[in-house]
Short mmCIF file of C-alpha atoms in Angstrom, two decimals:
data_model
loop_
_atom_site.label_atom_id
_atom_site.label_comp_id
_atom_site.label_asym_id
_atom_site.label_seq_id
_atom_site.Cartn_x
_atom_site.Cartn_y
_atom_site.Cartn_z
CA MET A 1432 -32.52 13.93 -16.51
CA LYS A 1433 -29.55 11.72 -15.63
CA PHE A 1434 -26.66 11.48 -18.13
CA VAL A 1435 -27.27 8.36 -20.25
CA LYS A 1436 -24.50 5.89 -21.01
CA GLY A 1437 -26.09 3.84 -23.77
CA MET A 1438 -25.27 1.16 -26.31
CA ASP A 1439 -27.17 0.00 -29.40
CA LEU A 1440 -27.27 -3.81 -29.25
CA SER A 1441 -29.92 -4.45 -31.91
CA THR A 1442 -27.99 -7.36 -33.43
CA LEU A 1443 -27.56 -9.08 -30.04
CA LEU A 1444 -29.60 -12.23 -30.71
CA GLU A 1445 -28.24 -12.68 -34.23
CA LEU A 1446 -24.66 -12.36 -32.97
CA GLU A 1447 -25.30 -14.91 -30.23
CA LYS A 1448 -26.84 -17.28 -32.78
CA CYS A 1449 -23.84 -16.83 -35.10
CA GLY A 1450 -21.43 -17.75 -32.32
CA ALA A 1451 -20.11 -14.41 -31.06
CA HIS A 1452 -18.32 -14.57 -27.69
CA TYR A 1453 -17.09 -11.67 -25.57
CA TYR A 1454 -14.19 -11.51 -23.13
CA VAL A 1455 -12.95 -9.16 -20.44
CA ASP A 1456 -9.33 -9.74 -19.41
CA GLY A 1457 -9.49 -13.20 -20.95
CA MET A 1458 -12.67 -14.24 -19.11
CA GLU A 1459 -15.76 -14.94 -21.20
CA MET A 1460 -18.78 -12.91 -20.06
CA ASP A 1461 -22.37 -12.42 -21.15
CA ILE A 1462 -22.68 -9.24 -23.20
CA LEU A 1463 -25.23 -7.67 -20.82
CA ASP A 1464 -23.08 -8.47 -17.80
CA ILE A 1465 -20.29 -6.61 -19.60
CA MET A 1466 -22.63 -3.65 -20.07
CA LYS A 1467 -23.35 -3.53 -16.35
CA LYS A 1468 -19.68 -3.95 -15.46
CA TYR A 1469 -18.86 -0.84 -17.47
CA ASP A 1470 -21.68 1.36 -16.11
CA VAL A 1471 -23.92 1.25 -19.19
CA ASP A 1472 -27.53 1.99 -18.17
CA THR A 1473 -29.63 1.91 -21.37
CA ILE A 1474 -29.74 -0.30 -24.47
CA ARG A 1475 -31.11 1.04 -27.76
CA ILE A 1476 -32.98 -1.48 -29.92
CA ARG A 1477 -34.32 -0.80 -33.41
CA LEU A 1478 -37.70 -2.04 -34.59
CA TRP A 1479 -38.61 -2.85 -38.17
CA ASN A 1480 -42.18 -3.57 -39.18
CA ASN A 1481 -41.65 -6.72 -41.24
CA PRO A 1482 -38.01 -7.48 -42.16
CA TRP A 1483 -38.89 -10.48 -44.31
CA SER A 1484 -39.56 -10.88 -48.02
CA GLU A 1485 -42.98 -11.96 -49.29
CA SER A 1486 -41.60 -15.51 -49.55
CA GLY A 1487 -40.29 -15.40 -45.97
CA GLU A 1488 -36.58 -14.72 -46.56
CA SER A 1489 -34.89 -12.77 -43.78
CA TYR A 1490 -33.56 -9.27 -44.39
CA GLY A 1491 -30.81 -9.95 -41.82
CA ALA A 1492 -28.93 -7.29 -39.81
CA GLY A 1493 -30.44 -8.48 -36.55
CA GLU A 1494 -33.88 -9.38 -37.95
CA ASN A 1495 -35.41 -6.73 -35.69
CA ASP A 1496 -39.11 -7.44 -36.02
CA LEU A 1497 -41.34 -7.15 -32.96
CA LYS A 1498 -40.63 -10.72 -31.81
CA THR A 1499 -36.83 -10.27 -31.92
CA THR A 1500 -36.78 -6.74 -30.53
CA LEU A 1501 -39.10 -7.76 -27.69
CA ALA A 1502 -36.88 -10.76 -26.88
CA ILE A 1503 -33.83 -8.48 -26.65
CA ALA A 1504 -35.80 -5.96 -24.58
CA LYS A 1505 -36.80 -8.72 -22.14
CA LYS A 1506 -33.16 -9.74 -21.67
CA VAL A 1507 -32.18 -6.10 -21.17
CA THR A 1508 -34.99 -5.54 -18.64
CA ASP A 1509 -34.09 -8.73 -16.77
CA ALA A 1510 -30.51 -7.45 -16.57
CA GLY A 1511 -31.78 -4.33 -14.81
CA LEU A 1512 -31.10 -1.95 -17.71
CA GLY A 1513 -33.34 0.53 -19.51
CA VAL A 1514 -34.56 0.21 -23.12
CA LEU A 1515 -34.63 2.88 -25.81
CA LEU A 1516 -37.21 1.60 -28.31
CA ASN A 1517 -36.30 2.90 -31.77
CA PHE A 1518 -39.16 2.93 -34.32
CA HIS A 1519 -37.93 2.98 -37.95
CA TYR A 1520 -41.40 2.78 -39.58
CA SER A 1521 -39.89 0.71 -42.39
CA ASP A 1522 -39.28 -2.98 -43.01
CA PHE A 1523 -35.52 -2.35 -42.97
CA TRP A 1524 -32.91 0.39 -42.50
CA ALA A 1525 -34.34 3.91 -42.38
CA ASP A 1526 -31.78 6.70 -42.77
CA PRO A 1527 -31.30 9.87 -44.87
CA GLY A 1528 -30.60 7.79 -47.99
CA LYS A 1529 -33.73 5.64 -47.72
CA GLN A 1530 -37.02 5.79 -45.85
CA ILE A 1531 -38.93 3.00 -47.56
CA LYS A 1532 -42.53 2.45 -46.54
CA PRO A 1533 -43.38 -0.93 -45.00
CA LYS A 1534 -44.64 -3.29 -47.71
CA ALA A 1535 -48.02 -3.50 -45.96
CA TRP A 1536 -48.46 0.29 -46.23
CA GLU A 1537 -47.40 0.72 -49.86
CA GLY A 1538 -50.72 1.80 -51.36
CA TYR A 1539 -51.78 4.01 -48.43
CA SER A 1540 -52.92 7.64 -48.65
CA VAL A 1541 -51.39 10.26 -46.34
CA GLU A 1542 -54.30 9.86 -43.92
CA GLN A 1543 -53.97 6.07 -43.95
CA LEU A 1544 -50.21 6.34 -43.33
CA GLU A 1545 -50.85 8.66 -40.40
CA GLN A 1546 -53.31 6.16 -38.92
CA ALA A 1547 -50.95 3.24 -39.59
CA VAL A 1548 -48.08 4.97 -37.74
CA TYR A 1549 -50.39 5.64 -34.79
CA ASP A 1550 -51.77 2.10 -34.68
CA PHE A 1551 -48.38 0.41 -35.08
CA THR A 1552 -46.89 2.60 -32.34
CA VAL A 1553 -49.79 1.99 -29.91
CA ASP A 1554 -49.79 -1.76 -30.57
CA THR A 1555 -46.02 -2.03 -30.02
CA MET A 1556 -46.07 0.11 -26.87
CA LYS A 1557 -48.87 -2.05 -25.46
CA VAL A 1558 -46.92 -5.25 -26.14
CA PHE A 1559 -43.87 -3.78 -24.39
CA GLU A 1560 -46.02 -2.68 -21.45
CA GLU A 1561 -47.76 -6.07 -21.16
CA ASN A 1562 -44.36 -7.77 -21.12
CA GLY A 1563 -43.03 -5.56 -18.34
CA ILE A 1564 -40.30 -3.97 -20.48
CA ASN A 1565 -38.39 -1.17 -18.75
CA THR A 1566 -38.84 1.33 -21.59
CA THR A 1567 -37.03 4.48 -20.49
CA MET A 1568 -37.06 6.33 -23.83
CA VAL A 1569 -38.81 6.07 -27.22
CA GLN A 1570 -37.43 7.28 -30.53
CA VAL A 1571 -40.09 8.16 -33.11
CA GLY A 1572 -38.45 7.59 -36.49
CA ASN A 1573 -34.78 7.08 -37.31
CA GLU A 1574 -32.43 9.70 -38.80
CA LEU A 1575 -35.35 11.79 -40.04
CA SER A 1576 -33.13 14.40 -41.77
CA ASN A 1577 -34.85 13.75 -45.12
CA GLY A 1578 -38.19 12.75 -43.65
CA LEU A 1579 -39.87 9.33 -43.42
CA LEU A 1580 -42.34 7.16 -45.34
CA TRP A 1581 -41.20 8.36 -48.76
CA PRO A 1582 -42.35 9.87 -51.04
CA GLU A 1583 -45.25 11.38 -49.09
CA GLY A 1584 -43.09 12.25 -46.09
CA LYS A 1585 -39.94 13.39 -47.89
CA VAL A 1586 -38.28 16.77 -47.22
CA PRO A 1587 -39.43 19.48 -48.01
CA ASN A 1588 -42.98 18.19 -47.33
CA TYR A 1589 -42.87 19.14 -43.65
CA ASP A 1590 -46.66 19.08 -43.38
CA ASN A 1591 -46.72 15.34 -43.99
CA ILE A 1592 -43.53 14.74 -42.01
CA ALA A 1593 -45.17 16.41 -39.02
CA LYS A 1594 -48.38 14.41 -39.52
CA PHE A 1595 -46.47 11.12 -39.45
CA VAL A 1596 -44.15 12.03 -36.58
CA ASN A 1597 -47.04 13.50 -34.55
CA ALA A 1598 -48.98 10.26 -35.07
CA GLY A 1599 -46.03 8.37 -33.60
CA ILE A 1600 -45.75 10.72 -30.63
CA ARG A 1601 -49.50 10.46 -29.96
CA GLY A 1602 -49.21 6.68 -30.20
CA VAL A 1603 -46.51 6.66 -27.53
CA ARG A 1604 -48.56 8.99 -25.32
CA ALA A 1605 -51.71 6.87 -25.67
CA VAL A 1606 -49.89 4.13 -23.74
CA ASP A 1607 -47.26 5.99 -21.69
CA LYS A 1608 -47.82 9.60 -20.66
CA ASN A 1609 -44.35 10.13 -19.21
CA VAL A 1610 -41.67 8.28 -21.16
CA PRO A 1611 -39.29 10.77 -22.87
CA VAL A 1612 -39.73 10.94 -26.66
CA MET A 1613 -36.71 11.53 -28.90
CA LEU A 1614 -36.67 12.89 -32.45
CA HIS A 1615 -33.46 11.95 -34.24
CA LEU A 1616 -31.54 13.36 -37.22
CA ASP A 1617 -28.19 12.32 -38.66
CA ASN A 1618 -25.16 14.54 -39.43
CA GLY A 1619 -24.65 16.04 -35.98
CA GLY A 1620 -22.15 18.58 -37.28
CA ASN A 1621 -24.62 20.20 -39.70
CA ASN A 1622 -26.24 23.11 -37.88
CA ALA A 1623 -28.23 24.30 -40.91
CA LEU A 1624 -29.91 20.89 -41.15
CA TYR A 1625 -31.01 20.93 -37.49
CA ARG A 1626 -32.22 24.52 -37.64
CA GLU A 1627 -34.32 23.95 -40.75
CA TRP A 1628 -35.79 20.63 -39.65
CA PHE A 1629 -36.66 21.58 -36.09
CA ASP A 1630 -37.84 25.08 -37.06
CA GLU A 1631 -40.27 23.43 -39.47
CA PHE A 1632 -41.30 20.67 -37.08
CA THR A 1633 -41.83 22.85 -34.02
CA LYS A 1634 -44.29 25.02 -36.00
CA ARG A 1635 -46.42 21.93 -36.58
CA GLY A 1636 -45.37 19.37 -34.03
CA GLU A 1637 -46.48 17.67 -30.87
CA ASP A 1638 -44.30 18.14 -27.82
CA PHE A 1639 -41.23 15.94 -27.43
CA GLN A 1640 -38.40 15.87 -24.90
CA ILE A 1641 -35.09 15.02 -26.60
CA ILE A 1642 -33.28 15.90 -29.80
CA GLY A 1643 -31.17 12.94 -30.90
CA LEU A 1644 -28.13 13.33 -33.13
CA SER A 1645 -25.95 10.89 -35.05
CA TYR A 1646 -22.25 11.72 -35.08
CA TYR A 1647 -19.78 9.63 -37.04
CA PRO A 1648 -16.50 11.53 -37.36
CA PHE A 1649 -15.72 10.22 -40.85
CA TRP A 1650 -19.08 11.44 -42.23
CA HIS A 1651 -20.36 14.26 -40.02
CA GLY A 1652 -17.66 16.91 -39.69
CA THR A 1653 -15.34 17.84 -36.84
CA LEU A 1654 -15.98 17.59 -33.12
CA ASP A 1655 -16.03 21.41 -33.06
CA MET A 1656 -18.89 21.34 -35.57
CA LEU A 1657 -20.80 18.88 -33.38
CA THR A 1658 -20.20 20.98 -30.25
CA ASP A 1659 -21.20 24.24 -31.99
CA ASN A 1660 -24.39 22.66 -33.33
CA MET A 1661 -25.33 21.17 -29.94
CA ASN A 1662 -24.75 24.49 -28.15
CA ASP A 1663 -26.85 26.33 -30.73
CA ILE A 1664 -29.83 23.96 -30.76
CA ALA A 1665 -29.76 23.59 -26.96
CA GLU A 1666 -30.50 27.32 -26.72
CA ARG A 1667 -32.73 27.56 -29.78
CA TYR A 1668 -35.15 24.74 -28.85
CA GLY A 1669 -34.67 24.31 -25.09
CA LYS A 1670 -34.55 20.51 -25.35
CA ASP A 1671 -32.21 17.94 -23.86
CA LEU A 1672 -29.75 16.51 -26.37
CA ILE A 1673 -28.46 12.95 -26.71
CA VAL A 1674 -26.05 11.68 -29.34
CA ALA A 1675 -28.17 8.69 -30.33
CA GLU A 1676 -25.48 7.15 -32.52
CA VAL A 1677 -21.70 7.52 -32.28
CA SER A 1678 -18.71 5.30 -33.00
CA MET A 1679 -15.02 5.44 -33.78
CA GLY A 1680 -12.71 2.89 -35.37
CA TYR A 1681 -9.82 1.27 -33.56
CA THR A 1682 -8.08 -0.40 -36.52
CA MET A 1683 -7.91 -0.50 -40.31
CA GLU A 1684 -6.95 -4.17 -40.31
CA ASP A 1685 -9.14 -6.22 -42.62
CA TYR A 1686 -11.43 -8.84 -41.05
CA LYS A 1687 -12.19 -10.90 -44.13
CA ASP A 1688 -10.86 -14.12 -42.60
CA TYR A 1689 -13.33 -13.86 -39.71
CA GLU A 1690 -16.38 -13.39 -41.95
CA LYS A 1691 -15.53 -16.34 -44.21
CA LEU A 1692 -16.96 -14.56 -47.27
CA SER A 1693 -15.46 -14.09 -50.73
CA ASP A 1694 -14.51 -10.58 -51.86
CA GLU A 1695 -17.64 -10.44 -54.04
CA GLU A 1696 -19.88 -11.25 -51.05
CA ARG A 1697 -18.61 -8.63 -48.62
CA LYS A 1698 -18.59 -4.87 -48.56
CA GLY A 1699 -15.77 -4.47 -46.05
CA TYR A 1700 -15.64 -1.66 -43.53
CA ALA A 1701 -17.53 1.61 -43.98
CA THR A 1702 -14.48 3.61 -42.89
CA LYS A 1703 -12.86 3.92 -46.32
CA GLN A 1704 -9.30 5.23 -46.36
CA GLU A 1705 -10.22 8.58 -47.96
CA LEU A 1706 -12.72 9.23 -45.14
CA VAL A 1707 -10.32 8.17 -42.40
CA GLU A 1708 -7.66 10.60 -43.63
CA LYS A 1709 -9.97 13.52 -42.72
CA ILE A 1710 -10.69 12.62 -39.10
CA GLU A 1711 -9.03 14.16 -36.05
CA TYR A 1712 -7.90 10.97 -34.31
CA PRO A 1713 -6.08 7.93 -35.72
CA MET A 1714 -7.96 4.65 -36.19
CA THR A 1715 -6.04 2.87 -33.44
CA VAL A 1716 -6.98 1.45 -30.05
CA GLN A 1717 -5.58 4.60 -28.41
CA GLY A 1718 -7.20 6.80 -31.06
CA GLN A 1719 -10.62 5.32 -30.26
CA TYR A 1720 -10.05 5.96 -26.56
CA ASP A 1721 -8.83 9.54 -27.12
CA PHE A 1722 -11.70 10.35 -29.49
CA MET A 1723 -14.29 9.10 -26.99
CA GLU A 1724 -12.65 11.01 -24.13
CA ASP A 1725 -12.79 14.24 -26.16
CA PHE A 1726 -16.36 13.47 -27.29
CA LEU A 1727 -17.62 12.75 -23.75
CA ASN A 1728 -16.04 15.90 -22.34
CA ARG A 1729 -17.68 17.97 -25.06
CA ILE A 1730 -21.20 16.57 -24.90
CA SER A 1731 -21.26 16.85 -21.10
CA HIS A 1732 -20.46 20.58 -21.28
CA ILE A 1733 -23.25 21.80 -23.55
CA LYS A 1734 -24.93 25.13 -22.71
CA GLY A 1735 -27.61 24.94 -20.06
CA ASN A 1736 -26.43 21.44 -19.10
CA ARG A 1737 -28.47 20.12 -22.05
CA GLY A 1738 -26.03 17.39 -23.13
CA LYS A 1739 -27.61 14.29 -21.61
CA GLY A 1740 -25.68 11.33 -22.91
CA PHE A 1741 -24.88 9.05 -25.82
CA PHE A 1742 -25.53 5.67 -27.42
CA TYR A 1743 -22.53 3.96 -29.00
CA TRP A 1744 -23.76 2.25 -32.15
CA GLU A 1745 -23.42 -1.55 -32.33
CA PRO A 1746 -20.29 -1.90 -30.16
CA ALA A 1747 -20.62 -5.70 -30.16
CA TRP A 1748 -20.96 -6.24 -33.94
CA ILE A 1749 -17.79 -8.27 -34.30
CA PRO A 1750 -17.09 -10.22 -37.53
CA VAL A 1751 -18.75 -13.63 -37.21
CA PRO A 1752 -19.96 -15.69 -40.17
CA GLY A 1753 -23.65 -15.12 -40.86
CA SER A 1754 -24.10 -11.62 -39.45
CA GLY A 1755 -24.06 -8.78 -41.97
CA TRP A 1756 -25.77 -5.50 -42.75
CA ALA A 1757 -28.09 -7.03 -45.40
CA THR A 1758 -29.08 -10.23 -47.25
CA GLU A 1759 -29.97 -10.86 -50.89
CA ALA A 1760 -33.64 -10.41 -49.95
CA SER A 1761 -33.11 -7.05 -48.27
CA LEU A 1762 -30.87 -5.78 -51.09
CA LYS A 1763 -33.84 -6.38 -53.37
CA TYR A 1764 -36.21 -4.52 -51.00
CA MET A 1765 -33.83 -1.53 -50.89
CA ASN A 1766 -32.93 -1.74 -54.58
CA ASP A 1767 -29.28 -1.81 -53.47
CA LYS A 1768 -26.53 -3.51 -55.47
CA GLY A 1769 -24.77 -4.68 -52.29
CA PRO A 1770 -22.74 -6.67 -51.46
CA CYS A 1771 -23.49 -7.82 -47.90
CA GLY A 1772 -21.20 -8.62 -44.97
CA ASN A 1773 -20.22 -6.72 -41.82
CA GLU A 1774 -19.38 -3.04 -42.39
CA TRP A 1775 -18.85 -2.19 -38.73
CA ALA A 1776 -16.42 -4.57 -37.02
CA ASN A 1777 -13.45 -2.19 -36.95
CA GLN A 1778 -15.58 0.32 -35.02
CA ALA A 1779 -16.74 -2.06 -32.31
CA LEU A 1780 -15.65 -1.81 -28.67
CA PHE A 1781 -14.34 -5.37 -28.89
CA ASP A 1782 -11.53 -6.63 -31.10
CA TYR A 1783 -12.22 -9.19 -33.84
CA GLN A 1784 -11.87 -12.04 -31.33
CA GLY A 1785 -14.36 -10.40 -28.93
CA ASN A 1786 -11.91 -8.97 -26.38
CA ALA A 1787 -13.07 -5.77 -24.65
CA LEU A 1788 -11.05 -2.71 -25.72
CA PRO A 1789 -9.66 -0.09 -23.28
CA THR A 1790 -12.39 2.43 -24.24
CA TRP A 1791 -14.73 0.48 -21.94
CA ASN A 1792 -12.69 1.64 -18.93
CA LEU A 1793 -13.13 5.24 -20.02
CA ILE A 1794 -16.90 4.80 -20.33
CA ARG A 1795 -17.13 3.14 -16.92
CA ASP A 1796 -15.12 5.86 -15.18
CA PHE A 1797 -16.63 8.86 -16.96
CA LYS A 1798 -18.61 11.12 -14.61
CA PRO A 1799 -20.22 14.24 -16.07
CA GLU A 1800 -19.63 17.25 -13.84
CA GLU A 1801 -22.81 18.33 -12.12
CA SER A 1802 -23.49 21.95 -12.99
#
């Protein structure tokens, strides 16, 4: 498998609607043209089942229902790029802290949930196929470290976790026999997590092709911990590995003025000072570049040539009014006190005005050594 240079652009349509513009050397360019210019080959797009309240209020954060995700996937396909379709099996964010069942599935038994995952996966895959989407990879579930479809599919109930994940894999295979399937956990520096989860899954699981990892340096340990984990699981499971989410900040400058929100309405960046103090590179433009250079060299030298690429998470999520990680409606769905706003802008690959940062040149020029 070819080394993947990927980007998650799930908020693409929302950002366009909110007036985001992107520039390379002062020239405005379409975001997907920028991707091609810098040798990106695959775009990751999340899919939520129904990111709307019962009364029709948007959950925000890209509004990635089937209609929106398909529209982005069409643009990506038309641009000549591949699509990683990322099933969350939730109406909103699914991660280790929350794996909330879709509202429509709330009263379901384990067997009904298994069937619902299968049907939803098949239906979505068929829609993508009918629309000629260039789907080059499918991710079944998002950051499954603590399971999915809680409470039935919560760790340590690996029997149910396997039932739900297997239903997703079978749903993919019912439509596409060959597309690589990824299973994705967070905390890429935590070897014990990966060993336990994949030991349990492989006893019960359908075949899959790729282990996906999230690695955020301010949450997930050192680069050595990531490298050690990747080398270990490459040998232990014999699967290709892709870092499905990675990012690094380039500034600690506030972006409040760009969002046009009051302090009470915005969360501010996720990279809190106490987290940033622990990381190996400074949160500067050069620090972002140096971190990514180190990261790329490491993941392309995994044992058995198993390191097969990365997806930078939301590199275009610059601070524009109207685009945030949640809305009042989705806070209610998640039972989260909030507030909303953009948490990510200081980790983008564009500055707050939308100018491409030097890290793009590194990504364009990076060539993994053929072993």
